[in-house]
PDB file of C-alpha atoms in Angstrom:
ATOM      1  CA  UNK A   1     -13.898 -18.898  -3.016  1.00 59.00           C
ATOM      2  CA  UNK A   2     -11.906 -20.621  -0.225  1.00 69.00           C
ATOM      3  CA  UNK A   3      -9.161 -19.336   2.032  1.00 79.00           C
ATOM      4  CA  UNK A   4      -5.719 -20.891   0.187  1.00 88.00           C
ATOM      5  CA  UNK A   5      -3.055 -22.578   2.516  1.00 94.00           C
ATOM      6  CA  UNK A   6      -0.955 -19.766   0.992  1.00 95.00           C
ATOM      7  CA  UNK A   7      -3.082 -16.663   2.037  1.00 97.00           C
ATOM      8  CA  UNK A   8      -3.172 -18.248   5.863  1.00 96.00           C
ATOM      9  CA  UNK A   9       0.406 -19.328   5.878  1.00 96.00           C
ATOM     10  CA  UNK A  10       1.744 -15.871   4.455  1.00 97.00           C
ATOM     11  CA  UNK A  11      -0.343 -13.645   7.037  1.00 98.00           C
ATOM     12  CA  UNK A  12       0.923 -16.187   9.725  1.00 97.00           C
ATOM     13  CA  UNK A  13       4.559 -15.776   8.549  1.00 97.00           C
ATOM     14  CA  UNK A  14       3.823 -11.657   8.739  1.00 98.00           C
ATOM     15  CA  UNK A  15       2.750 -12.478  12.294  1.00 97.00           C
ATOM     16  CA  UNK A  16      -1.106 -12.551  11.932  1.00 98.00           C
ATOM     17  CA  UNK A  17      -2.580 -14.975  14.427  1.00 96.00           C
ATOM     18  CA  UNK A  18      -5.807 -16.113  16.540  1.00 96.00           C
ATOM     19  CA  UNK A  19      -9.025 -13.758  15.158  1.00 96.00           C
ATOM     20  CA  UNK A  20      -6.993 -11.898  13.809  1.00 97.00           C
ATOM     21  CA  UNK A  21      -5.921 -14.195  11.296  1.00 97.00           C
ATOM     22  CA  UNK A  22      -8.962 -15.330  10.657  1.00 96.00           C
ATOM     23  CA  UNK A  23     -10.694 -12.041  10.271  1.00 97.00           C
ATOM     24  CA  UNK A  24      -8.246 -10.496   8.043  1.00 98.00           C
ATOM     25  CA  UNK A  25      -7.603 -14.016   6.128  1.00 97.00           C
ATOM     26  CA  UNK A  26     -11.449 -13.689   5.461  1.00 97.00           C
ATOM     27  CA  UNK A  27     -11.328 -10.293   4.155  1.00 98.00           C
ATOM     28  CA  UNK A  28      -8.422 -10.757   1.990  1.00 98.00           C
ATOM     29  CA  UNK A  29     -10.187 -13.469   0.466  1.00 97.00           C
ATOM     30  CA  UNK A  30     -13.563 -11.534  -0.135  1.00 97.00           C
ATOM     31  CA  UNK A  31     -11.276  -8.714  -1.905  1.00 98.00           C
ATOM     32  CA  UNK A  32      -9.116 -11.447  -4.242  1.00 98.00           C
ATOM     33  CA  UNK A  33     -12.552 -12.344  -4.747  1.00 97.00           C
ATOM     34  CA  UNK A  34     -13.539  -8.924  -5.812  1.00 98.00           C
ATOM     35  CA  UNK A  35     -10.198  -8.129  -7.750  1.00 98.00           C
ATOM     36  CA  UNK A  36     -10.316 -11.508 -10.027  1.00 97.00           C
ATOM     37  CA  UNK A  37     -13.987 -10.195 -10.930  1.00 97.00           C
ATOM     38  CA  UNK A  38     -13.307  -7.216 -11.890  1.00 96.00           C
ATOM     39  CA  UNK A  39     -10.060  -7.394 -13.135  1.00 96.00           C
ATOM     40  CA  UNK A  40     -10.366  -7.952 -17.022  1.00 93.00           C
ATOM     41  CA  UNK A  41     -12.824  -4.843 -16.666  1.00 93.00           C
ATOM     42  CA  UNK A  42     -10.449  -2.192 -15.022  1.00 94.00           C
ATOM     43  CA  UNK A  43      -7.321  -3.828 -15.056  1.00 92.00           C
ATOM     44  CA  UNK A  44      -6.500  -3.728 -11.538  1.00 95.00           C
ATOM     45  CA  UNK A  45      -3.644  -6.161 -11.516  1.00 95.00           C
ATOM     46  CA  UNK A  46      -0.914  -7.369 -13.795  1.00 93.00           C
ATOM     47  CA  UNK A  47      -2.431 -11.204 -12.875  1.00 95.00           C
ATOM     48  CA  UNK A  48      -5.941 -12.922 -11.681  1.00 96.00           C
ATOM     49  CA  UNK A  49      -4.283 -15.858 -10.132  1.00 96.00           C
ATOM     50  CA  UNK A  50      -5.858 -16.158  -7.004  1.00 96.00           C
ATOM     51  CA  UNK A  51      -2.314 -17.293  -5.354  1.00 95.00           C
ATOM     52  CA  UNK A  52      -0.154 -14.825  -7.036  1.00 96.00           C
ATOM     53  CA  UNK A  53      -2.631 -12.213  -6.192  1.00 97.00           C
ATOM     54  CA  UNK A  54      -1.892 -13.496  -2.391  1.00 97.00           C
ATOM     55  CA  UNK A  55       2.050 -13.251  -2.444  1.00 96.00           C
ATOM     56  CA  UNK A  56       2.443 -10.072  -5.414  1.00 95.00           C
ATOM     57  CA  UNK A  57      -0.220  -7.671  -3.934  1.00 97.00           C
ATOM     58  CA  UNK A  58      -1.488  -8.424  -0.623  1.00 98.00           C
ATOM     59  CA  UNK A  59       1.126  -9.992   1.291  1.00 98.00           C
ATOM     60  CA  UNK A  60       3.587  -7.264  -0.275  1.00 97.00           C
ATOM     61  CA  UNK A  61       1.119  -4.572   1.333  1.00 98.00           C
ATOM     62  CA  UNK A  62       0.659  -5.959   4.115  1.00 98.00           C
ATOM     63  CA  UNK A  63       5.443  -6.603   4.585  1.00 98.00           C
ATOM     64  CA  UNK A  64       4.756  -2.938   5.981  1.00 98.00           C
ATOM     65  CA  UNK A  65       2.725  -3.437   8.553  1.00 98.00           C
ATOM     66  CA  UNK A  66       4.986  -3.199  11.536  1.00 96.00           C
ATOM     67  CA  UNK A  67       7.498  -0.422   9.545  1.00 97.00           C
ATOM     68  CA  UNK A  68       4.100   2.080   9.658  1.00 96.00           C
ATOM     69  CA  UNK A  69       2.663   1.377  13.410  1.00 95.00           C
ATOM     70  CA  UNK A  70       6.509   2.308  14.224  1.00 95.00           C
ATOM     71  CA  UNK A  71       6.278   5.408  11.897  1.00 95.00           C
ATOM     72  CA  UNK A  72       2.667   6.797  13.643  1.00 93.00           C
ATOM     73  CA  UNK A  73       1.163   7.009  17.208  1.00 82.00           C
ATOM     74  CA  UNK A  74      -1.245   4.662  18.278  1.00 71.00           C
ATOM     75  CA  UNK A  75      -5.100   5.748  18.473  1.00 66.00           C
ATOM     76  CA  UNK A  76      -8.279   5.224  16.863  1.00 61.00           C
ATOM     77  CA  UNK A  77     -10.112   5.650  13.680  1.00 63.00           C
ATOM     78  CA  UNK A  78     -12.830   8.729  13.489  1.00 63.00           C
ATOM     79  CA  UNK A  79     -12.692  12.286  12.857  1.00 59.00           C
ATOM     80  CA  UNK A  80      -9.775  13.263  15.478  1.00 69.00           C
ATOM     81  CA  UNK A  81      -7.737   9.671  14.273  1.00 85.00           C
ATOM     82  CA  UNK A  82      -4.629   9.583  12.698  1.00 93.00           C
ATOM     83  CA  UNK A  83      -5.201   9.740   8.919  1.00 96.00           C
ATOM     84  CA  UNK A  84      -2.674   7.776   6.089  1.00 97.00           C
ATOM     85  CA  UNK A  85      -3.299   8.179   2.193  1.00 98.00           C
ATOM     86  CA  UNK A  86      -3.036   5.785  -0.424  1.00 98.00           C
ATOM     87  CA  UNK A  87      -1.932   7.814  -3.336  1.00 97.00           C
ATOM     88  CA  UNK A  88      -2.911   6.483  -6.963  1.00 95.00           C
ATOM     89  CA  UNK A  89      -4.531   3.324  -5.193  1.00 96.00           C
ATOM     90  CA  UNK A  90      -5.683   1.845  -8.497  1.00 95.00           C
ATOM     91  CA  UNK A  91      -7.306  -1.142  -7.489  1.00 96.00           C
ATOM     92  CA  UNK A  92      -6.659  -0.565  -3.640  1.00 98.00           C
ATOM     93  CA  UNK A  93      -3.234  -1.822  -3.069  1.00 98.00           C
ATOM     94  CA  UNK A  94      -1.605  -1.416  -0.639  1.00 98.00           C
ATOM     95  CA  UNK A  95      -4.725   0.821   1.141  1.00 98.00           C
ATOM     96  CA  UNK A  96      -7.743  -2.105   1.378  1.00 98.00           C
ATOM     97  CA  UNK A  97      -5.336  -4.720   2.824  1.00 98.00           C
ATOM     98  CA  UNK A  98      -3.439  -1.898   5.412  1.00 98.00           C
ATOM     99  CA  UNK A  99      -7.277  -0.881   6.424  1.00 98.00           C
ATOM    100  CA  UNK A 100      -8.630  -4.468   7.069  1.00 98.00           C
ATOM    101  CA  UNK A 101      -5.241  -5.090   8.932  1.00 98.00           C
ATOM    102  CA  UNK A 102      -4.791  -1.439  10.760  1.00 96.00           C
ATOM    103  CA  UNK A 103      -8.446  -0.584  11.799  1.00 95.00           C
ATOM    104  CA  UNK A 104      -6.717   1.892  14.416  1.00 94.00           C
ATOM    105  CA  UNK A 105      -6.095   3.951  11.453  1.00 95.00           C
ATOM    106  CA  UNK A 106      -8.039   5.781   9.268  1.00 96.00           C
ATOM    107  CA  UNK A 107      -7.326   5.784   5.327  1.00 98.00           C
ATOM    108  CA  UNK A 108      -8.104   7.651   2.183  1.00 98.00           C
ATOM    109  CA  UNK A 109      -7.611   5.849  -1.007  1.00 98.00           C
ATOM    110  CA  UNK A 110      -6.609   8.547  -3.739  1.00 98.00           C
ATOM    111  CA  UNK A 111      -7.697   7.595  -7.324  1.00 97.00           C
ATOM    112  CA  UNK A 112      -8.984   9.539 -10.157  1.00 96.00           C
ATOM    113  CA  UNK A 113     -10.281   7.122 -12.213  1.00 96.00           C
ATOM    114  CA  UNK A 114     -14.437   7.030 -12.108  1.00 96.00           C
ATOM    115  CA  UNK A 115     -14.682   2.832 -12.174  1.00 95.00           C
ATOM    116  CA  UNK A 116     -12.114   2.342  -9.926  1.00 97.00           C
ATOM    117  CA  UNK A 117     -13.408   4.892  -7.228  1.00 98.00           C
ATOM    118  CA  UNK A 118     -16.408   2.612  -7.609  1.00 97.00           C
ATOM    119  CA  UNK A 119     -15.110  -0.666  -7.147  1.00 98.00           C
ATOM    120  CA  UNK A 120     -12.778   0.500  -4.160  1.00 98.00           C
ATOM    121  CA  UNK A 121     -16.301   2.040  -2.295  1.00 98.00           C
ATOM    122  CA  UNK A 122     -17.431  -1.328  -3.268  1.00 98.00           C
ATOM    123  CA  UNK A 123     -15.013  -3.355  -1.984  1.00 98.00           C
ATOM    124  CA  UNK A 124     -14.885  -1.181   1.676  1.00 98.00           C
ATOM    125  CA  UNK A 125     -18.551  -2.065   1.874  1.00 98.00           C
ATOM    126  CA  UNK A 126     -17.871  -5.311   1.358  1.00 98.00           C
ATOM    127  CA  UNK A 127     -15.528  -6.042   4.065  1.00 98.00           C
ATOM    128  CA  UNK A 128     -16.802  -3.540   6.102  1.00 98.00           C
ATOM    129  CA  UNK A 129     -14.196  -1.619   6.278  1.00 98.00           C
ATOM    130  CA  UNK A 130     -15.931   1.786   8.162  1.00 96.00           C
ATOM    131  CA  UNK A 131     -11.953   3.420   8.639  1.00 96.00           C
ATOM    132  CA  UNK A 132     -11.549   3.994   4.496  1.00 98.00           C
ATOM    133  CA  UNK A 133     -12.725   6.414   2.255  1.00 98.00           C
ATOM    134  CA  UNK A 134     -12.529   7.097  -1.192  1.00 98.00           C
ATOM    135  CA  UNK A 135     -11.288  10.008  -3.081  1.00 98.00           C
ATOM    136  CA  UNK A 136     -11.801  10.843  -6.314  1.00 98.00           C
ATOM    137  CA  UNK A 137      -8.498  13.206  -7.572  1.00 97.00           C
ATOM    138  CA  UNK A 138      -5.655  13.930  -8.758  1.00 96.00           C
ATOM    139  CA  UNK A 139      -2.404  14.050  -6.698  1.00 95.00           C
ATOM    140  CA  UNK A 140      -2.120  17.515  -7.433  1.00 95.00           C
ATOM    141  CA  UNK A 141      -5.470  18.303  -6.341  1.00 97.00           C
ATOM    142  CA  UNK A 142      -5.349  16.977  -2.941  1.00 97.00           C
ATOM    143  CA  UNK A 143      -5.626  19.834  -0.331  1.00 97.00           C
ATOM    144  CA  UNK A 144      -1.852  20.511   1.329  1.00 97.00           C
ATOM    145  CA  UNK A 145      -1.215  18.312   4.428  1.00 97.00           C
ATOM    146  CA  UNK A 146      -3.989  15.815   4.581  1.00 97.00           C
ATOM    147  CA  UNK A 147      -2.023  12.928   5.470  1.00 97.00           C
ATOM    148  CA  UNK A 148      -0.015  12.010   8.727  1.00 96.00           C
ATOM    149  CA  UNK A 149       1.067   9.543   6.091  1.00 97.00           C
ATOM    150  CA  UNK A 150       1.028   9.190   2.461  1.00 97.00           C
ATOM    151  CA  UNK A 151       1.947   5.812   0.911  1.00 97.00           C
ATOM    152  CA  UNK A 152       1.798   4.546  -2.579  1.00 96.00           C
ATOM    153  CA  UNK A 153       3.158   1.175  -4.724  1.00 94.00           C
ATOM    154  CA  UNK A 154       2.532   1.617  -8.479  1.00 73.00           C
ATOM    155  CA  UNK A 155       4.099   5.465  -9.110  1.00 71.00           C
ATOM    156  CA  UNK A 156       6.932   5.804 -11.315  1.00 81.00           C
ATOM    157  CA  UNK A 157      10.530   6.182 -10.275  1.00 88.00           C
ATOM    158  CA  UNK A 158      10.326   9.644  -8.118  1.00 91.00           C
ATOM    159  CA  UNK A 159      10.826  12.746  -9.520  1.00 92.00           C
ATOM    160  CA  UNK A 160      11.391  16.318  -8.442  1.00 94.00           C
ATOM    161  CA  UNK A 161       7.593  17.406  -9.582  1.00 94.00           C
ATOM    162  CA  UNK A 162       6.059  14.440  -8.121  1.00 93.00           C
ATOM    163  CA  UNK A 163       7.792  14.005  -4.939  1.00 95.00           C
ATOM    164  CA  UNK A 164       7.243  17.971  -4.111  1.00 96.00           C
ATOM    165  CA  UNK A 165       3.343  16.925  -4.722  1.00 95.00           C
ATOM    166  CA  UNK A 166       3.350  14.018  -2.751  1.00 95.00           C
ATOM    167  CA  UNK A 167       5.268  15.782   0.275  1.00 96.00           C
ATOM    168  CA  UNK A 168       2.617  18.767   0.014  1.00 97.00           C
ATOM    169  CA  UNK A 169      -0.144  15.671   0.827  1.00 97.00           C
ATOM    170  CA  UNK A 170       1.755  15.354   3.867  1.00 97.00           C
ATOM    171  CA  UNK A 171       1.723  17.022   7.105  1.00 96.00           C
ATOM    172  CA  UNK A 172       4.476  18.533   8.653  1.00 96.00           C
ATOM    173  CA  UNK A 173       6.347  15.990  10.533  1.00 95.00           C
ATOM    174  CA  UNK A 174       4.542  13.013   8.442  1.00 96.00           C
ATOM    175  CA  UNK A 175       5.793  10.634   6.770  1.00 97.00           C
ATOM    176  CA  UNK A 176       6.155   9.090   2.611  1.00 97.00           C
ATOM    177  CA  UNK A 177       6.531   5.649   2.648  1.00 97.00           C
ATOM    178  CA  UNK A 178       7.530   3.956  -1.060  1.00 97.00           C
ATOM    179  CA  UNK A 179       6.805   0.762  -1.496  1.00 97.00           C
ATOM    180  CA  UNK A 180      10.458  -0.668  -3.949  1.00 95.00           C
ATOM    181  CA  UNK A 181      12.474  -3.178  -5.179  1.00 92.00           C
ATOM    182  CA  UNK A 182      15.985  -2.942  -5.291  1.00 91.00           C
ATOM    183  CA  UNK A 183      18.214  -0.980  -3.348  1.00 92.00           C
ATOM    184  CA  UNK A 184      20.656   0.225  -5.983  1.00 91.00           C
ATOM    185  CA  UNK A 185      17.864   1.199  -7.978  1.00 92.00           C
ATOM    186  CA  UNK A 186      16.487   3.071  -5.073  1.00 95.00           C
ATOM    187  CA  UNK A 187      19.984   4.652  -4.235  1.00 94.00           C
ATOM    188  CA  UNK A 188      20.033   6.163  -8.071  1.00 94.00           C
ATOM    189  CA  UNK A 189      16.608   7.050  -7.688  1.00 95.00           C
ATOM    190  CA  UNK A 190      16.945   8.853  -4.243  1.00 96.00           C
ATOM    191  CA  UNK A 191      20.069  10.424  -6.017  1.00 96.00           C
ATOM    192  CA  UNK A 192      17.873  12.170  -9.039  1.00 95.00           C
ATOM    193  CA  UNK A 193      15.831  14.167  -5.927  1.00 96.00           C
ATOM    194  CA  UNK A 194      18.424  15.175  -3.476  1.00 95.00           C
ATOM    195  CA  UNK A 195      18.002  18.677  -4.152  1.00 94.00           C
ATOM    196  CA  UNK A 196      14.715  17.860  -2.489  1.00 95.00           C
ATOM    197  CA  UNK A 197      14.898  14.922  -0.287  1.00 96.00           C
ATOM    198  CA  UNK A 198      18.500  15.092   2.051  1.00 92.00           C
ATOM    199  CA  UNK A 199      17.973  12.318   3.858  1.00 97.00           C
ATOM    200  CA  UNK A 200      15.626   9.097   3.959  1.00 97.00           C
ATOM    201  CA  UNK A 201      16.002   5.881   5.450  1.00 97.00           C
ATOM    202  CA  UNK A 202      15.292   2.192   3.963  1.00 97.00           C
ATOM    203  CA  UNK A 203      13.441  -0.491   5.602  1.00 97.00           C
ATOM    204  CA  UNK A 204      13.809  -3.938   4.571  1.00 96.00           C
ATOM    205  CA  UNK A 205      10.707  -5.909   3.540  1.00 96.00           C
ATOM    206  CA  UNK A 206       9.894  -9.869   4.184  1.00 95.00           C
ATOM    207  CA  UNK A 207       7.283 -10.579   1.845  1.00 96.00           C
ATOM    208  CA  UNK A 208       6.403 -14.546   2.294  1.00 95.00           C
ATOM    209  CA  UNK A 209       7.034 -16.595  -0.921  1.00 93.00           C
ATOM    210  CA  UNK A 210       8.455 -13.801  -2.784  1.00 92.00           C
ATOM    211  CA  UNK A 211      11.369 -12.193  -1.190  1.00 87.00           C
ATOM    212  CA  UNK A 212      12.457 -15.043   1.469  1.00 71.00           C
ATOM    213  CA  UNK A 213      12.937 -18.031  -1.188  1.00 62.00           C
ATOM    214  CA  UNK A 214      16.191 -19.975  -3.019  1.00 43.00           C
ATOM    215  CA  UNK A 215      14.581 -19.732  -6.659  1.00 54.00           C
ATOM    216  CA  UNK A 216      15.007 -17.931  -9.544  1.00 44.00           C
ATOM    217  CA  UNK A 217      11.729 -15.431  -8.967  1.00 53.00           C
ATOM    218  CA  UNK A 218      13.847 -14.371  -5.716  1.00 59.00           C
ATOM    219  CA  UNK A 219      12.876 -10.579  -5.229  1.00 83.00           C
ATOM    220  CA  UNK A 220      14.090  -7.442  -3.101  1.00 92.00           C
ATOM    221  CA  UNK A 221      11.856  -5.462  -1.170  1.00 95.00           C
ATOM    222  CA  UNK A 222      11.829  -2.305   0.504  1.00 96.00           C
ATOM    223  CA  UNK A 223      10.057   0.445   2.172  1.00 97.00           C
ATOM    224  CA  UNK A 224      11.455   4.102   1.351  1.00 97.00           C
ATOM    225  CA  UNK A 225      10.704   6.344   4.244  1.00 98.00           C
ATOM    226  CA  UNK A 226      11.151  10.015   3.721  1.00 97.00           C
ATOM    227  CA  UNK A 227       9.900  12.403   7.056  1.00 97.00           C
ATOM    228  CA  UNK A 228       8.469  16.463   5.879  1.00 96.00           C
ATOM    229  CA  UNK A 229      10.252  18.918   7.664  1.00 90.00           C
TER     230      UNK A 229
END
């Protein structure tokens, strides 16, 4: 499967260049590879166009790039690094694409589902991605404070059970970071868990070809940052 113009023109618009570009341009193509394959099989996707795969799921992981390197201290993947969980990563989004394009980092993808556990060890293999691991849980059943940073797309609006869960993940001092749409939606939704979240901040995501367009499909994205005190 070849590189599409849109792949190398989105991770060029998210500021991707020289070998890096073409190293994680490579990778991402490998896993689109990986997700259309497998796809039917254990749903990992809501599409298996190769293109809308690009702009929908990884260029949309990858808008938050530069919001999480300002979130966390710089370093280097291994035992001592500085360690960011993908909660409910499903079919690895947004962990695979973060990993190939944040090897500094080290990353557990959370997901309790047998097959997909499997095809996410697959997939890290693949691209040889040597800073992700997989875990096979529940939320709930993640030990307390694992993550300098836990980060998730597909959950449900948050509520009071799961947002106490997710901040237990989370070490004090770390960091949630929600991938969502709209703002409004986000205010309401923020507004359901005050009792538990006082204050967060919202970071503005440029996904290429999805939120920086004139037509109709014109989306809003953001990143909802809450810190653990």
């Amino acid at each position: 499967m070849a590189v599409t113009q849109k792949l190398t023109d989105g991770l060029l618009q998210l500021g991707f260049c020289g070998e890096k570009l073409e190293d994680l341009s490579q990778k991402m193509d490998k896993y689109i590879g990986e997700i259309i394959l497998f796809n039917s099989a254990y749903n990992l996707t809501n599409t298996s166009v190769y293109d809308e795969i690009v702009v929908n799921h990884i260029l949309d992981s990858l808008s938050a790039v530069s919001a999480i390197t300002e979130l966390l201290p710089a370093g280097s993947s291994g035992a001592e690094g500085v360690k960011i969980g993908d909660i409910g990563s499903g079919g690895g989004l947004p962990g695979i694409p973060l990993a190939a394009a944040l090897p500094e980092y080290n990353f557990v993808l959370v997901e309790r589902m047998d097959k997909r556990c499997a095809f996410l060890e697959n997939c890290a293999a693949i691209l040889g991605l040597k800073n992700v691991s997989v875990l096979k849980k529940e939320a709930e059943k993640v030990p307390p404070e694992s993550f300098d940073l836990a980060t998730f797309r597909a959950f449900r609006p948050l509520d009071e059970k799961m947002t106490r869960t997710l901040l237990n993940l989370t070490k004090k001092g770390g960091f949630l970071a929600a991938y969502k749409a709209k703002l409004s939606s986000i205010q309401t939704e923020m507004d359901g868990i005050k009792k538990i979240v006082e204050t967060y901040s919202v970071k503005k995501l440029t996904v290429p070809f999805l939120t920086e367009n004139s037509q109709e499909q014109n989306r809003e994205r953001n990143l909802v940052v809450i810190q653990k005190n």
